[in-house]
Short mmCIF file of C-alpha atoms and ligand atoms in Angstrom, two decimals:
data_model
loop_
_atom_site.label_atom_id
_atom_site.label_comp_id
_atom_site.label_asym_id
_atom_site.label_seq_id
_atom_site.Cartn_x
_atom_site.Cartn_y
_atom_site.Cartn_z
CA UNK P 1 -3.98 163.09 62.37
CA UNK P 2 -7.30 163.61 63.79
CA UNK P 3 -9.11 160.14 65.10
CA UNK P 4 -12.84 159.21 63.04
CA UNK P 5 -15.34 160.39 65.57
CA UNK P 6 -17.66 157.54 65.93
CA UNK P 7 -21.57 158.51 65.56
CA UNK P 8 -23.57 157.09 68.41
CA UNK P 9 -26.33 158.76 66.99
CA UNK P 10 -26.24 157.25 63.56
CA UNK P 11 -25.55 154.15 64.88
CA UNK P 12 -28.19 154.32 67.66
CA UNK P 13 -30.48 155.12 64.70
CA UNK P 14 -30.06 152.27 62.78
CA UNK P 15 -30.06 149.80 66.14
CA UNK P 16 -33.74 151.09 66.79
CA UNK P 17 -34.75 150.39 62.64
CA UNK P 18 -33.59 146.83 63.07
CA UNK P 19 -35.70 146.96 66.05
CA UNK P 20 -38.61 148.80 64.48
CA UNK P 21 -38.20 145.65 61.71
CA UNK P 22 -38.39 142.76 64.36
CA UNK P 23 -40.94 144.30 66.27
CA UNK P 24 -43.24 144.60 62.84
CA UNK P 25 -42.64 141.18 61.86
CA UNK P 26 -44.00 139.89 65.46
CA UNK P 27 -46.71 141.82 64.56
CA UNK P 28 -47.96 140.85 60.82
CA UNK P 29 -47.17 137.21 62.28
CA UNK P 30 -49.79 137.51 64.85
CA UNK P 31 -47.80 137.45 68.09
CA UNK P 32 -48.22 140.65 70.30
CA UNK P 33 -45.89 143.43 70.19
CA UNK P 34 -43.50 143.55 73.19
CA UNK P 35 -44.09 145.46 76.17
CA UNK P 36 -42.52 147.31 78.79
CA UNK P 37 -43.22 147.96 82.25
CA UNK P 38 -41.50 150.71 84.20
CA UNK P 39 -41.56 151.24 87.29
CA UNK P 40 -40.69 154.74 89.12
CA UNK P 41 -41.32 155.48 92.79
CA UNK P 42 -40.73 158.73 94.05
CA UNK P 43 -40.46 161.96 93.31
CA UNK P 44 -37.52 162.95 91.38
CA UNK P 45 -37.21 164.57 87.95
CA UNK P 46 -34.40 163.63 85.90
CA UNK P 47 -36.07 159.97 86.79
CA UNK P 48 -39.15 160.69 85.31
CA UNK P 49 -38.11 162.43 82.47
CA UNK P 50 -35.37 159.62 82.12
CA UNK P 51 -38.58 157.21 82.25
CA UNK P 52 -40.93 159.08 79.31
CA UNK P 53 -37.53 159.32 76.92
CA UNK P 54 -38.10 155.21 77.52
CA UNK P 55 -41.46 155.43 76.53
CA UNK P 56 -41.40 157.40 73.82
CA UNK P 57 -38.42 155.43 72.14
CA UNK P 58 -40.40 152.73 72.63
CA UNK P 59 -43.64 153.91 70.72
CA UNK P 60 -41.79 154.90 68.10
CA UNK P 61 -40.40 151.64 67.38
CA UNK P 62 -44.04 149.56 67.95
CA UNK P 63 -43.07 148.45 71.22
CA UNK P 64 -45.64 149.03 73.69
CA UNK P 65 -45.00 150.22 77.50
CA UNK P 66 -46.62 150.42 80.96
CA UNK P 67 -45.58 152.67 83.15
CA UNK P 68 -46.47 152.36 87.14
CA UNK P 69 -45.68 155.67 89.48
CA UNK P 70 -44.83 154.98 93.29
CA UNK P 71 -45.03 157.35 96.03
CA UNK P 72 -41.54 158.75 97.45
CA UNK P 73 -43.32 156.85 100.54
CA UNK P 74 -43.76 153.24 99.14
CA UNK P 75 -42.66 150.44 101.35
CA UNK P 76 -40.46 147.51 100.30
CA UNK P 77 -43.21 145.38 100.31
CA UNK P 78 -45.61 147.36 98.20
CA UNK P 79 -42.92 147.67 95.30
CA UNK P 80 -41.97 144.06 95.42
CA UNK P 81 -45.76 143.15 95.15
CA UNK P 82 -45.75 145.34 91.62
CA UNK P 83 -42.57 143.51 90.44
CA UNK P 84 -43.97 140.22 91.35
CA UNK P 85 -47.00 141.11 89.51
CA UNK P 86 -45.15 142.17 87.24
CA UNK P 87 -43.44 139.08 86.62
CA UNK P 88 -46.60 137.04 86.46
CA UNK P 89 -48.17 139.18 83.88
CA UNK P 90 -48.05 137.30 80.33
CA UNK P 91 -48.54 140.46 78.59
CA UNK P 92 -45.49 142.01 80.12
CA UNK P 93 -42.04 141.60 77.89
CA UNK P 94 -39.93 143.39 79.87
CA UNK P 95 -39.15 145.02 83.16
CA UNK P 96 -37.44 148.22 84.20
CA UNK P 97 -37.04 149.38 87.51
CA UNK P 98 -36.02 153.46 87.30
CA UNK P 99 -32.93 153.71 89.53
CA UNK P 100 -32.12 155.29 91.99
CA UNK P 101 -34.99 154.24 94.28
CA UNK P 102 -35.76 156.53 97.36
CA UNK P 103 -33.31 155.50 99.93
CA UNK P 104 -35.17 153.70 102.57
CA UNK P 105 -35.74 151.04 99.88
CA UNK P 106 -33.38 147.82 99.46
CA UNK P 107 -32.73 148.19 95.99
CA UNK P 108 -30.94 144.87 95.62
CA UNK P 109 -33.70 143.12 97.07
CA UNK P 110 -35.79 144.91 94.61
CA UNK P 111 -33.61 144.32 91.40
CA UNK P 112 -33.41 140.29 92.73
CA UNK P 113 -37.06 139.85 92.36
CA UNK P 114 -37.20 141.32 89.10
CA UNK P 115 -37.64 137.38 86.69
CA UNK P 116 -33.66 137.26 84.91
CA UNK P 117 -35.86 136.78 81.67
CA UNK P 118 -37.86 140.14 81.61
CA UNK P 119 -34.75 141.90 83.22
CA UNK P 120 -34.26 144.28 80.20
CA UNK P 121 -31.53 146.11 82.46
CA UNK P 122 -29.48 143.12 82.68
CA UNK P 123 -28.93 143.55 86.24
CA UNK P 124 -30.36 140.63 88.04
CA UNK P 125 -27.52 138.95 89.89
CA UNK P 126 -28.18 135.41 87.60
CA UNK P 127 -27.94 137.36 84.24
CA UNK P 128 -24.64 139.06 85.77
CA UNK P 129 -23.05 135.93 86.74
CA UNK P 130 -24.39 133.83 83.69
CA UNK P 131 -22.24 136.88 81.18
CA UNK P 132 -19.36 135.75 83.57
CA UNK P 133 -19.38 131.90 82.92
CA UNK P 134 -17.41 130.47 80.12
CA UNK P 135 -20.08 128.82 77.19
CA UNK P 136 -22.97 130.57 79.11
CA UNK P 137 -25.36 133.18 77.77
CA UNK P 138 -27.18 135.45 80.03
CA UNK P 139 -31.02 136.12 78.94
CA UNK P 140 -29.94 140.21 79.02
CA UNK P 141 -26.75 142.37 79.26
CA UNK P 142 -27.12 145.72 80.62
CA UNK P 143 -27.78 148.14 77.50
CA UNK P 144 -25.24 150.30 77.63
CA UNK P 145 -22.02 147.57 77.60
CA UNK P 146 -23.67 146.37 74.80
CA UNK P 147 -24.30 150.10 73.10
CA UNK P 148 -20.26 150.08 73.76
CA UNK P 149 -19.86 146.77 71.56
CA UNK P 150 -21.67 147.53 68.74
CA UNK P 151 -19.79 151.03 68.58
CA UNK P 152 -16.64 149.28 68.27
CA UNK P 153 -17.96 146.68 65.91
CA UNK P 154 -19.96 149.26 63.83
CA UNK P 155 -16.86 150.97 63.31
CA UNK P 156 -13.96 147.87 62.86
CA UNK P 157 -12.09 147.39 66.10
CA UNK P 158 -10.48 144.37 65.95
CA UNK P 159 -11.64 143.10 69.70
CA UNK P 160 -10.60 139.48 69.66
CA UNK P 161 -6.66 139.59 70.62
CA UNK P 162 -6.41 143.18 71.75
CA UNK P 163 -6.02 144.78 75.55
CA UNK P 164 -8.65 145.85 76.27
CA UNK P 165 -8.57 148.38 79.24
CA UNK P 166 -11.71 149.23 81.08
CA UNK P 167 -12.07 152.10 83.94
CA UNK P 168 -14.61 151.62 86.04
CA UNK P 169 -15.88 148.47 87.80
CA UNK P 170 -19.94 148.77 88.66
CA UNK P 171 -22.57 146.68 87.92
CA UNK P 172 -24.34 148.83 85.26
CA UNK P 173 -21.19 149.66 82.79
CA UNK P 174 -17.95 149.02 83.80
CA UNK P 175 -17.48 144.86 84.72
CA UNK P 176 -20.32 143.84 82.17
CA UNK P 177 -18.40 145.57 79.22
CA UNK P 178 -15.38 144.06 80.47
CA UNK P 179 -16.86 140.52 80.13
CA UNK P 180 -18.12 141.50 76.87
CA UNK P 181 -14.73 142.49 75.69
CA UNK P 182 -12.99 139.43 77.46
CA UNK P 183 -15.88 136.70 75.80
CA UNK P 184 -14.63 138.24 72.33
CA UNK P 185 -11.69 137.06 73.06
CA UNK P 186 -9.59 140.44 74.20
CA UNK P 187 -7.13 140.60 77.09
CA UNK P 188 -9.08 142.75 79.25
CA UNK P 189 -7.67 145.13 82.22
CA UNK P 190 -9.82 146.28 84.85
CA UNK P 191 -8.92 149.55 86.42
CA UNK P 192 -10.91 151.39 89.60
CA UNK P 193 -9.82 153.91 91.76
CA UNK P 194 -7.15 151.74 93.95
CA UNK P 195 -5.32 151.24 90.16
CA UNK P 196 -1.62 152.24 90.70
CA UNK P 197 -0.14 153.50 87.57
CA UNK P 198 -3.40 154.48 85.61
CA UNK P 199 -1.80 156.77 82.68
CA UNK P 200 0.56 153.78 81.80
CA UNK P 201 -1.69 150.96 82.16
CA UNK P 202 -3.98 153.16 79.67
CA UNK P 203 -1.02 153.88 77.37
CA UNK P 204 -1.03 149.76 76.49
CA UNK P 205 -4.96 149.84 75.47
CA UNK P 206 -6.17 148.94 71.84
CA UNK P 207 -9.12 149.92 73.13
CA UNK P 208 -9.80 151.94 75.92
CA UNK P 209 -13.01 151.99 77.45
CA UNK P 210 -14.14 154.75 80.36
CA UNK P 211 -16.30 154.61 82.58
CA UNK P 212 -15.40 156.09 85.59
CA UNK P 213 -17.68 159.31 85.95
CA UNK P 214 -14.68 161.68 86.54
CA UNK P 215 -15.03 165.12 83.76
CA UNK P 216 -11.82 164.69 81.53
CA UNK P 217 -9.56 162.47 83.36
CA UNK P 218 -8.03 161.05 80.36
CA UNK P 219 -5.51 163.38 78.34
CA UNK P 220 -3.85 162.54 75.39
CA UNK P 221 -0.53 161.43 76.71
CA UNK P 222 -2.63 158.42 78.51
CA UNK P 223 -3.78 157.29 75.30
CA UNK P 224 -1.56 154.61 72.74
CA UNK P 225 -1.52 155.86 69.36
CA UNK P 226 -4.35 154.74 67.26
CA UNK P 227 -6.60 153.20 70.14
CA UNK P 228 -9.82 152.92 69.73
CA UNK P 229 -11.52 155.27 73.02
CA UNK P 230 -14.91 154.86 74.37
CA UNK P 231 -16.01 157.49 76.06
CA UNK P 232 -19.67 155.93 78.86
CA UNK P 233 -18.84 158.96 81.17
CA UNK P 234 -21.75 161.68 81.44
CA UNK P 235 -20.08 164.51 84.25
CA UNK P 236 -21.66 168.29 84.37
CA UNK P 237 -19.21 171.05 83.77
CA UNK P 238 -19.76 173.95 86.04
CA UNK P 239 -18.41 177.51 85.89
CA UNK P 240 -18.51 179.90 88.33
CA UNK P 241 -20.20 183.30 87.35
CA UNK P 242 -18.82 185.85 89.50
CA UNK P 243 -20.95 188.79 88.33
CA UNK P 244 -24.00 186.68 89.58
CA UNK P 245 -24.21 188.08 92.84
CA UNK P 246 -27.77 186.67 93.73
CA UNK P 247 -30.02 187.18 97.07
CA UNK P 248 -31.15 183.47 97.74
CA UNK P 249 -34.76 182.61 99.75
CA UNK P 250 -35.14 179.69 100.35
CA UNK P 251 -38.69 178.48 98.83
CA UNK P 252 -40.90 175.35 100.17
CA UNK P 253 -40.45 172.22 98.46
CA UNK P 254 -37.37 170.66 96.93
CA UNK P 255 -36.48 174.10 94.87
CA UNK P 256 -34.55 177.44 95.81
CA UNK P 257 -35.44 180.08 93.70
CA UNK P 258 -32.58 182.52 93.22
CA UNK P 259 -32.87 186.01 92.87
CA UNK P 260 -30.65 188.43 90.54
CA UNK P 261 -29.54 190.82 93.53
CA UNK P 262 -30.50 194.07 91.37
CA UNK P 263 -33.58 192.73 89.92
CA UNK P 264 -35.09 191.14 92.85
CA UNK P 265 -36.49 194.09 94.58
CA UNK P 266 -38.43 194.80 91.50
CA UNK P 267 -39.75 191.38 91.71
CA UNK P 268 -37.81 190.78 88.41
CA UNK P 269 -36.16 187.88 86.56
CA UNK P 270 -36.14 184.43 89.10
CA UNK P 271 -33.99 181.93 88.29
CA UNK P 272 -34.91 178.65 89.68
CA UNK P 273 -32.86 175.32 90.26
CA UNK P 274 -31.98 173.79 93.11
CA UNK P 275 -28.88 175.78 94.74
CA UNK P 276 -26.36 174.24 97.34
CA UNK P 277 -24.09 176.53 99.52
CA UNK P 278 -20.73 175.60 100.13
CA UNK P 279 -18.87 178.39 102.49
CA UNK P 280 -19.30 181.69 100.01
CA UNK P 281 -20.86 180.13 96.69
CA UNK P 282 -23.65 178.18 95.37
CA UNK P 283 -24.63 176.37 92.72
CA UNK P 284 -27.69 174.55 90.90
CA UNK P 285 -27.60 171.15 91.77
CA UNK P 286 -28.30 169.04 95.21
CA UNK P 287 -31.28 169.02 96.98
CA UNK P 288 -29.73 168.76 100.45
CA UNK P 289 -28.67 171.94 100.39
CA UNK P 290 -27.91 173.93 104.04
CA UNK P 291 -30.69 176.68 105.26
CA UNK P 292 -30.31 179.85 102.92
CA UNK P 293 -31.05 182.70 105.18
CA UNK P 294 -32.86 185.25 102.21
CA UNK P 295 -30.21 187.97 102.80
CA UNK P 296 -27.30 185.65 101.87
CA UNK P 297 -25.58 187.45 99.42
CA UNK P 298 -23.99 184.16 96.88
CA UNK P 299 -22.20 183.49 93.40
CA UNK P 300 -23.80 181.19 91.17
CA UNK P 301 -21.69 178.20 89.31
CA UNK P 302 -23.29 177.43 85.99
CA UNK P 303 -23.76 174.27 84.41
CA UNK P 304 -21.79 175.03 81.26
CA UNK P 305 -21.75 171.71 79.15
CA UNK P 306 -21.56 168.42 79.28
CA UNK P 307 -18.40 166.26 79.14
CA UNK P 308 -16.94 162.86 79.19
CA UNK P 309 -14.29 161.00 81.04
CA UNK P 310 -12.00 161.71 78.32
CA UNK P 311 -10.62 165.24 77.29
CA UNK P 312 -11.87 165.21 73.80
CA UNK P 313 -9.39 167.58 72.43
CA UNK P 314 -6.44 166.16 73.57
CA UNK P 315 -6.90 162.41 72.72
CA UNK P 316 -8.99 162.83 69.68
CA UNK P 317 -4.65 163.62 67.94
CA UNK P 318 -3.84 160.09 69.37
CA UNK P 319 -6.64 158.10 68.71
CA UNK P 320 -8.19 156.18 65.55
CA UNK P 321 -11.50 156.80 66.73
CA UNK P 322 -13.25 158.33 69.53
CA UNK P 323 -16.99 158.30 71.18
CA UNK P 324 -17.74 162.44 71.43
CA UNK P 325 -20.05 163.10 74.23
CA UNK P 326 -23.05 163.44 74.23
CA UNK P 327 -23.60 161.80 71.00
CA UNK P 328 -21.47 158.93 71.77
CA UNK P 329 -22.64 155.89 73.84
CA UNK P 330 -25.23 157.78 75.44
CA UNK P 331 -28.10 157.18 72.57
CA UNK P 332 -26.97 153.56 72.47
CA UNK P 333 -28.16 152.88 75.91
CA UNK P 334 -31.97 153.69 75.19
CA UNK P 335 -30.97 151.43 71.69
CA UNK P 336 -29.91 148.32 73.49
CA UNK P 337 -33.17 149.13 75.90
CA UNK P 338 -35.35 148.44 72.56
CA UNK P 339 -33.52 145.31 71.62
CA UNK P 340 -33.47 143.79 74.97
CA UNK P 341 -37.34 144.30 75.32
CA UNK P 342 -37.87 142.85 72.04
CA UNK P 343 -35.33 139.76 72.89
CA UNK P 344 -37.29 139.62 76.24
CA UNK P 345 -40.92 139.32 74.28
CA UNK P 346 -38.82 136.44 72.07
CA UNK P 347 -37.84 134.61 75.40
CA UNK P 348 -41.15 134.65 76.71
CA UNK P 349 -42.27 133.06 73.09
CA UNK P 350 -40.31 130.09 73.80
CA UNK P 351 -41.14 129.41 77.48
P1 LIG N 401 -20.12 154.30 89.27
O1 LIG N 401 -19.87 155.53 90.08
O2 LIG N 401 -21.03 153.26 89.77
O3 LIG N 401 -18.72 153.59 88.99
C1 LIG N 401 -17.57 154.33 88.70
C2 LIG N 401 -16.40 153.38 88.64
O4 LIG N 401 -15.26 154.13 88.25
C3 LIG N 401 -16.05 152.72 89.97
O5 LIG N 401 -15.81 151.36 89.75
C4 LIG N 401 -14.78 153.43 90.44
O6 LIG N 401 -13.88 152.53 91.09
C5 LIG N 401 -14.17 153.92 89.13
N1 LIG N 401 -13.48 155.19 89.29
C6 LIG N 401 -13.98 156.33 89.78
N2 LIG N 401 -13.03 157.29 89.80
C7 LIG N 401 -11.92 156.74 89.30
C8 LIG N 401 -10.60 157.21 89.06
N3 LIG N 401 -10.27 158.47 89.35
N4 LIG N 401 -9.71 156.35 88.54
C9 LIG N 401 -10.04 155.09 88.25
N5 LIG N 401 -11.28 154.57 88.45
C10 LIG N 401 -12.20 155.40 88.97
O7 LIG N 401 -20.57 154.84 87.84
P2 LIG N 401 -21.28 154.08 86.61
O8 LIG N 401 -22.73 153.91 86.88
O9 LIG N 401 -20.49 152.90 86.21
O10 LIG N 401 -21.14 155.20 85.50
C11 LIG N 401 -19.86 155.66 85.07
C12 LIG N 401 -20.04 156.89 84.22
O11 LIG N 401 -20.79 156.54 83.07
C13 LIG N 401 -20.81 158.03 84.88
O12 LIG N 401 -20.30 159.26 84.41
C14 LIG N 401 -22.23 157.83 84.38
O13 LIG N 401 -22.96 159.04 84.36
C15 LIG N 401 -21.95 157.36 82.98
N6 LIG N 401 -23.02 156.54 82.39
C16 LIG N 401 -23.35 156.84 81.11
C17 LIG N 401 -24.32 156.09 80.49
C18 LIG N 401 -24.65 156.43 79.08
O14 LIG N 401 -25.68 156.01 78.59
N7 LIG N 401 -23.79 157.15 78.36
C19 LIG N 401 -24.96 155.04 81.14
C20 LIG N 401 -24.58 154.72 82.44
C21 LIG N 401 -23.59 155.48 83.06
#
């Protein structure tokens, strides 16, 4: 038996019509279309390209955005004077503050200020603790505990009575879409890295929920027979190349540029990425990376796909359906970004 693969994408796709359909209706009614503010400080890329795949889902859905750019250098007090403008601003749905901010900023302090009714993230510390009170509704859940919902709803779980196992305890995934699980009425296990026992715990889940940001941890001997597996974790599989031998200089600003060791003398073929030695070998990836004298002779690791916290291959024989990744939760998260700005432009309406 193979498990039904569930389709994030298909399902993220008709998420962002229903959207597309409220967000019209505001419209033709007269009311404004929603809008979001983001806010990025700093420098780094996967941010900002994280920040205009926001954007652009939002345009093509009729929801409008804002986007402010910080330097790396902002102070505290300069970003919490944008989010408290923010917060003022009538026109302004919805809220986003790109994480992670540089580190000399307090990002909780940050995140606090951020009004629990524009917080499309769902991570102000009221909206967090009202989705843990009994007969309470928070104003937003994060977006992708809720992506993780409607994949199991979309595709039949039966939630209220089951166990529920979640791995993974933070703020953004892990103990929201256990609450979610646990106020539909499932018995819900938490598990984090101090869990004793993890395969067996995760042998009793109906449904089995990871996010724990560890490639593959979960084989299919963890799994009980016709569980339902959802798969958050997004973890970069790297493999070494041993016939890259490269000559590495080390380049100004945040980049190494690698050189192939027989083309480089020519002035040939650069690869560039950001490279990190350990003691022999590098690889593309951190930007703290040790001096690189340019006669260092290294290896390059290669980022060879993308995989989940679950070994695909393995449980996808013992489950009854399975989140692939990418194409899983992932596209759900941008989804649930949609619906929470246009639930924040509705909750604006009524104040
Ligand atoms: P996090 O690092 O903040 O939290 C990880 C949690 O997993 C912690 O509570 C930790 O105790 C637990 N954990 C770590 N290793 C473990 C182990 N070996 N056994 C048991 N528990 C363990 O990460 P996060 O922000 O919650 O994200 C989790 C994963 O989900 C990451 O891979 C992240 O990239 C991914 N993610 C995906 C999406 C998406 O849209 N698909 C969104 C957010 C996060």
């Amino acid at each position: 038996m193979t498990a039904t693969i569930i389709d994030g994408t298909a399902v993220a796709e008709k998420v962002r019509a229903e959207v597309a359909e409220r967000v019209a209706k505001r419209v033709d009614s007269g009311k404004s279309a929603p809008l979001l503010a983001t806010v990025l400080v700093g420098n780094d890329r996967a941010s900002a390209s994280y920040v205009r795949s926001k954007h652009k889902a939002c345009a093509e859905v009729g929801i409008e955005t804002r986007g402010y750019q910080l330097s790396e250098t902002a102070t505290q007090s300069e970003v919490e004077r944008l989010v408290s403008e923010l917060n003022e601003a009538p026109d302004v749905s919805g809220i986003l503050v790109q994480l992670p901010l540089p580190a000399h900023l307090h990002e909780h302090d940050i995140l606090d200020l951020v009004s629990a009714e524009k917080d499309v993230d769902g991570l102000h510390p009221m909206n967090i603790g009202l989705l843990a009170m009994k007969d309470r509704e928070p104003f937003h859940t994060a977006c992708t505990p809720l992506g993780c919902i409607r994949l199991l709803e979309e595709y039949g779980a039966q939630i209220a009575g089951s166990h529920a196992v979640v791995v993974g305890r933070s703020n953004l995934v892990g103990s929201p879409v256990a609450q979610l699980l646990r106020n539909m009425d499932a018995t819900v296990t938490v598990c984090h890295t101090h869990t004793q026992d993890l395969a067996e715990i995760c042998r009793t889940a109906d449904i089995l929920v990871m996010a724990a940001g560890v490639g593959e941890m979960i084989e299919g001997n963890m799994v009980k027979l016709d569980a339902y597996v959802i798969d958050v974790g997004i973890n970069d599989v790297w493999v070494d190349h041993p016939a890259d031998t490269l000559y590495v200089s080390a380049e100004t600003g945040d980049n190494f540029v690698a050189h192939r060791a027989d083309e480089s003398e020519k002035g040939g073929r650069r690869k560039q990425g950001v490279l990190q030695l350990s003691t022999e070998k590098a690889w593309f990836k951190a930007d703290d990376a040790p001096e690189i004298s340019k006669e260092d002779k290294i290896s390059l690791f290669r980022k060879a796909r993308m995989a989940g916290d679950v070994n695909f291959e393995s449980v996808k024989h013992v489950a009854s359906h399975i989140t692939p990744v990418p194409g899983g939760v992932g596209p759900m998260t941008i989804a649930y970004l949609l619906v929470n700005t246009v639930n924040a432009a509705e909750i604006l309406d009524a104040c």
